[in-house]
PDB file of C-alpha atoms in Angstrom:
ATOM      1  CA  MET O  24     -72.184 121.964 -36.743  1.00 79.00           C
ATOM      2  CA  LYS O  25     -73.970 118.504 -37.251  1.00 83.00           C
ATOM      3  CA  GLN O  26     -77.343 120.268 -38.027  1.00 89.00           C
ATOM      4  CA  LEU O  27     -75.514 122.220 -40.725  1.00 91.00           C
ATOM      5  CA  TRP O  28     -74.180 119.394 -42.234  1.00 93.00           C
ATOM      6  CA  SER O  29     -77.820 117.406 -41.910  1.00 92.00           C
ATOM      7  CA  ALA O  30     -79.252 120.196 -43.696  1.00 92.00           C
ATOM      8  CA  PHE O  31     -76.634 120.523 -46.527  1.00 94.00           C
ATOM      9  CA  ILE O  32     -77.165 116.650 -47.175  1.00 95.00           C
ATOM     10  CA  LEU O  33     -80.863 116.972 -47.307  1.00 95.00           C
ATOM     11  CA  VAL O  34     -80.750 120.017 -49.676  1.00 94.00           C
ATOM     12  CA  THR O  35     -78.270 118.134 -51.976  1.00 96.00           C
ATOM     13  CA  ILE O  36     -80.822 114.989 -51.926  1.00 95.00           C
ATOM     14  CA  ALA O  37     -83.636 117.360 -52.783  1.00 90.00           C
ATOM     15  CA  ILE O  38     -81.768 119.027 -55.344  1.00 90.00           C
ATOM     16  CA  SER O  39     -80.546 115.646 -56.910  1.00 92.00           C
ATOM     17  CA  ILE O  40     -84.234 114.275 -57.095  1.00 87.00           C
ATOM     18  CA  CYS O  41     -85.233 117.436 -58.813  1.00 84.00           C
ATOM     19  CA  ILE O  42     -82.497 117.292 -61.279  1.00 88.00           C
ATOM     20  CA  TYR O  43     -83.401 113.405 -61.992  1.00 87.00           C
ATOM     21  CA  GLU O  44     -87.073 114.456 -62.352  1.00 83.00           C
ATOM     22  CA  PHE O  45     -86.340 117.066 -65.068  1.00 85.00           C
ATOM     23  CA  ILE O  46     -83.775 114.986 -66.754  1.00 89.00           C
ATOM     24  CA  SER O  47     -86.376 112.026 -66.997  1.00 84.00           C
ATOM     25  CA  VAL O  48     -89.377 114.133 -68.295  1.00 85.00           C
ATOM     26  CA  LYS O  49     -86.969 115.860 -70.832  1.00 89.00           C
ATOM     27  CA  ASN O  50     -85.658 112.496 -72.169  1.00 89.00           C
ATOM     28  CA  SER O  51     -89.227 111.252 -72.653  1.00 86.00           C
ATOM     29  CA  TYR O  52     -90.293 114.429 -74.177  1.00 89.00           C
ATOM     30  CA  VAL O  53     -87.880 114.391 -76.832  1.00 92.00           C
ATOM     31  CA  ASP O  54     -87.889 110.640 -77.502  1.00 92.00           C
ATOM     32  CA  PHE O  55     -91.956 110.618 -77.725  1.00 91.00           C
ATOM     33  CA  THR O  56     -92.295 113.777 -79.620  1.00 93.00           C
ATOM     34  CA  ASN O  57     -89.851 112.360 -82.264  1.00 94.00           C
ATOM     35  CA  ILE O  58     -91.994 109.199 -82.635  1.00 93.00           C
ATOM     36  CA  ILE O  59     -95.236 111.583 -82.726  1.00 93.00           C
ATOM     37  CA  ASP O  60     -93.741 113.404 -85.557  1.00 93.00           C
ATOM     38  CA  GLU O  61     -92.794 110.515 -87.458  1.00 94.00           C
ATOM     39  CA  THR O  62     -96.225 108.920 -87.047  1.00 93.00           C
ATOM     40  CA  ARG O  63     -97.567 112.275 -88.289  1.00 92.00           C
ATOM     41  CA  ILE O  64     -95.248 112.143 -91.492  1.00 93.00           C
ATOM     42  CA  ALA O  65     -96.346 108.748 -92.196  1.00 92.00           C
ATOM     43  CA  ILE O  66     -99.887 109.303 -92.069  1.00 91.00           C
ATOM     44  CA  GLU O  67     -99.618 112.427 -94.280  1.00 90.00           C
ATOM     45  CA  ASN O  68     -97.809 110.496 -96.799  1.00 91.00           C
ATOM     46  CA  ARG O  69    -100.414 107.885 -96.568  1.00 89.00           C
ATOM     47  CA  ASP O  70     -98.010 104.980 -95.488  1.00 89.00           C
ATOM     48  CA  TYR O  71    -100.633 103.610 -93.131  1.00 88.00           C
ATOM     49  CA  GLU O  72     -98.313 100.336 -92.305  1.00 90.00           C
ATOM     50  CA  THR O  73     -95.387 102.396 -91.142  1.00 92.00           C
ATOM     51  CA  ALA O  74     -97.759 104.802 -89.096  1.00 90.00           C
ATOM     52  CA  SER O  75     -99.318 101.653 -87.530  1.00 90.00           C
ATOM     53  CA  LYS O  76     -95.933 100.194 -86.758  1.00 93.00           C
ATOM     54  CA  LEU O  77     -94.558 103.471 -85.238  1.00 92.00           C
ATOM     55  CA  SER O  78     -97.794 103.938 -83.235  1.00 92.00           C
ATOM     56  CA  LYS O  79     -97.451 100.388 -81.628  1.00 93.00           C
ATOM     57  CA  GLU O  80     -93.784 101.347 -80.806  1.00 92.00           C
ATOM     58  CA  LEU O  81     -95.085 104.536 -79.330  1.00 91.00           C
ATOM     59  CA  LYS O  82     -97.596 102.571 -77.176  1.00 92.00           C
ATOM     60  CA  ASP O  83     -94.987  99.912 -76.066  1.00 92.00           C
ATOM     61  CA  SER O  84     -92.489 102.710 -75.073  1.00 91.00           C
ATOM     62  CA  TRP O  85     -95.009 104.469 -73.283  1.00 90.00           C
ATOM     63  CA  ASP O  86     -95.985 101.592 -71.267  1.00 89.00           C
ATOM     64  CA  ASN O  87     -92.326 101.200 -70.220  1.00 89.00           C
ATOM     65  CA  GLN O  88     -91.836 104.887 -69.422  1.00 86.00           C
ATOM     66  CA  GLU O  89     -95.259 105.331 -67.716  1.00 86.00           C
ATOM     67  CA  LYS O  90     -94.237 103.356 -64.914  1.00 83.00           C
ATOM     68  CA  LYS O  91     -91.385 105.608 -64.031  1.00 82.00           C
ATOM     69  CA  LEU O  92     -93.413 108.659 -64.813  1.00 82.00           C
ATOM     70  CA  ASN O  93     -96.113 107.739 -62.471  1.00 83.00           C
ATOM     71  CA  TYR O  94     -93.532 108.270 -59.534  1.00 80.00           C
ATOM     72  CA  ILE O  95     -92.743 111.762 -60.296  1.00 77.00           C
ATOM     73  CA  LEU O  96     -95.516 113.379 -62.453  1.00 76.00           C
ATOM     74  CA  GLU O  97     -99.481 113.988 -61.638  1.00 75.00           C
ATOM     75  CA  HIS O  98    -101.346 110.916 -62.373  1.00 76.00           C
ATOM     76  CA  THR O  99    -104.557 112.450 -63.834  1.00 80.00           C
ATOM     77  CA  SER O 100    -102.445 113.932 -66.711  1.00 77.00           C
ATOM     78  CA  LEU O 101    -100.676 110.780 -67.592  1.00 85.00           C
ATOM     79  CA  ASP O 102    -103.778 108.866 -67.493  1.00 87.00           C
ATOM     80  CA  GLU O 103    -105.052 111.191 -70.244  1.00 87.00           C
ATOM     81  CA  LEU O 104    -101.993 110.611 -72.187  1.00 89.00           C
ATOM     82  CA  SER O 105    -102.359 106.840 -71.754  1.00 89.00           C
ATOM     83  CA  LYS O 106    -105.780 107.020 -73.170  1.00 91.00           C
ATOM     84  CA  ASP O 107    -104.931 109.029 -76.051  1.00 90.00           C
ATOM     85  CA  ILE O 108    -101.817 107.022 -76.962  1.00 91.00           C
ATOM     86  CA  SER O 109    -103.564 103.709 -76.745  1.00 89.00           C
ATOM     87  CA  GLU O 110    -106.345 105.120 -79.183  1.00 88.00           C
ATOM     88  CA  LEU O 111    -103.671 106.199 -81.657  1.00 87.00           C
ATOM     89  CA  THR O 112    -103.230 102.459 -83.123  1.00 85.00           C
ATOM     90  CA  ASP O 113    -107.071 102.390 -83.760  1.00 86.00           C
ATOM     91  CA  TYR O 114    -106.648 105.167 -86.122  1.00 86.00           C
ATOM     92  CA  THR O 115    -104.016 104.144 -88.554  1.00 83.00           C
ATOM     93  CA  ASN O 116    -106.174 103.691 -91.563  1.00 81.00           C
ATOM     94  CA  GLU O 117    -107.644 105.702 -94.508  1.00 77.00           C
ATOM     95  CA  GLU O 118    -111.153 106.095 -93.194  1.00 82.00           C
ATOM     96  CA  SER O 119    -109.571 107.268 -89.605  1.00 83.00           C
ATOM     97  CA  ARG O 120    -107.106 109.599 -91.063  1.00 86.00           C
ATOM     98  CA  ASP O 121    -108.592 112.937 -89.479  1.00 88.00           C
ATOM     99  CA  ASP O 122    -108.982 111.473 -86.140  1.00 90.00           C
ATOM    100  CA  PHE O 123    -105.480 110.154 -86.122  1.00 90.00           C
ATOM    101  CA  LEU O 124    -104.226 113.688 -86.953  1.00 90.00           C
ATOM    102  CA  SER O 125    -106.356 115.105 -84.111  1.00 91.00           C
ATOM    103  CA  VAL O 126    -105.175 112.778 -81.515  1.00 92.00           C
ATOM    104  CA  ASN O 127    -101.543 113.034 -82.687  1.00 91.00           C
ATOM    105  CA  ASP O 128    -102.048 116.991 -82.019  1.00 92.00           C
ATOM    106  CA  ARG O 129    -103.656 116.273 -78.753  1.00 93.00           C
ATOM    107  CA  ILE O 130    -100.891 113.903 -77.569  1.00 92.00           C
ATOM    108  CA  LYS O 131     -98.144 116.359 -78.871  1.00 92.00           C
ATOM    109  CA  ARG O 132     -99.715 119.230 -76.782  1.00 92.00           C
ATOM    110  CA  GLN O 133     -99.917 116.994 -73.840  1.00 91.00           C
ATOM    111  CA  PHE O 134     -96.325 116.033 -73.947  1.00 89.00           C
ATOM    112  CA  ALA O 135     -95.305 119.827 -74.270  1.00 90.00           C
ATOM    113  CA  SER O 136     -97.476 120.623 -71.175  1.00 87.00           C
ATOM    114  CA  LEU O 137     -96.103 118.049 -69.126  1.00 84.00           C
ATOM    115  CA  TYR O 138     -92.440 119.068 -70.137  1.00 86.00           C
ATOM    116  CA  ALA O 139     -93.414 122.835 -69.594  1.00 85.00           C
ATOM    117  CA  SER O 140     -94.568 122.113 -66.196  1.00 81.00           C
ATOM    118  CA  GLU O 141     -91.243 120.520 -65.261  1.00 78.00           C
ATOM    119  CA  LEU O 142     -89.148 123.396 -66.211  1.00 76.00           C
ATOM    120  CA  PRO O 143     -87.378 125.072 -63.416  1.00 72.00           C
ATOM    121  CA  TYR O 144     -89.136 128.344 -63.741  1.00 69.00           C
ATOM    122  CA  GLY O 145     -90.508 130.296 -60.465  1.00 69.00           C
ATOM    123  CA  GLU O 146     -94.156 129.848 -61.426  1.00 67.00           C
ATOM    124  CA  ASN O 147     -93.339 125.910 -61.300  1.00 65.00           C
ATOM    125  CA  ILE O 148     -91.291 125.950 -58.092  1.00 65.00           C
ATOM    126  CA  PHE O 149     -93.596 128.239 -55.963  1.00 62.00           C
TER     127      PHE O 149
END
């Protein structure tokens, strides 16, 4: 009977960790996607000051969040994302508008990919 309770406790802990991981990634995805969309709108409206401010906010938020995500996600994809996010602030001017939009799209795709990899689908579990 003790083995059954031990197995139940271990399964409960494993499921709790999975739920925590999924919720953390989902919240990060929603928050960062909203900021990325706002920066894109600002650049399209040629509001470079707002785009710069939002890009710095995105970078600061990412620096704080990345530490937590490094515990639960693959490091190589996070390193790529960190590089792109740090580049974003360099492109918040008129001359680099196309580069900004390109990096913006790449960041959004990377976040979508991270989020999709954490969804509880059979292909992600097995």
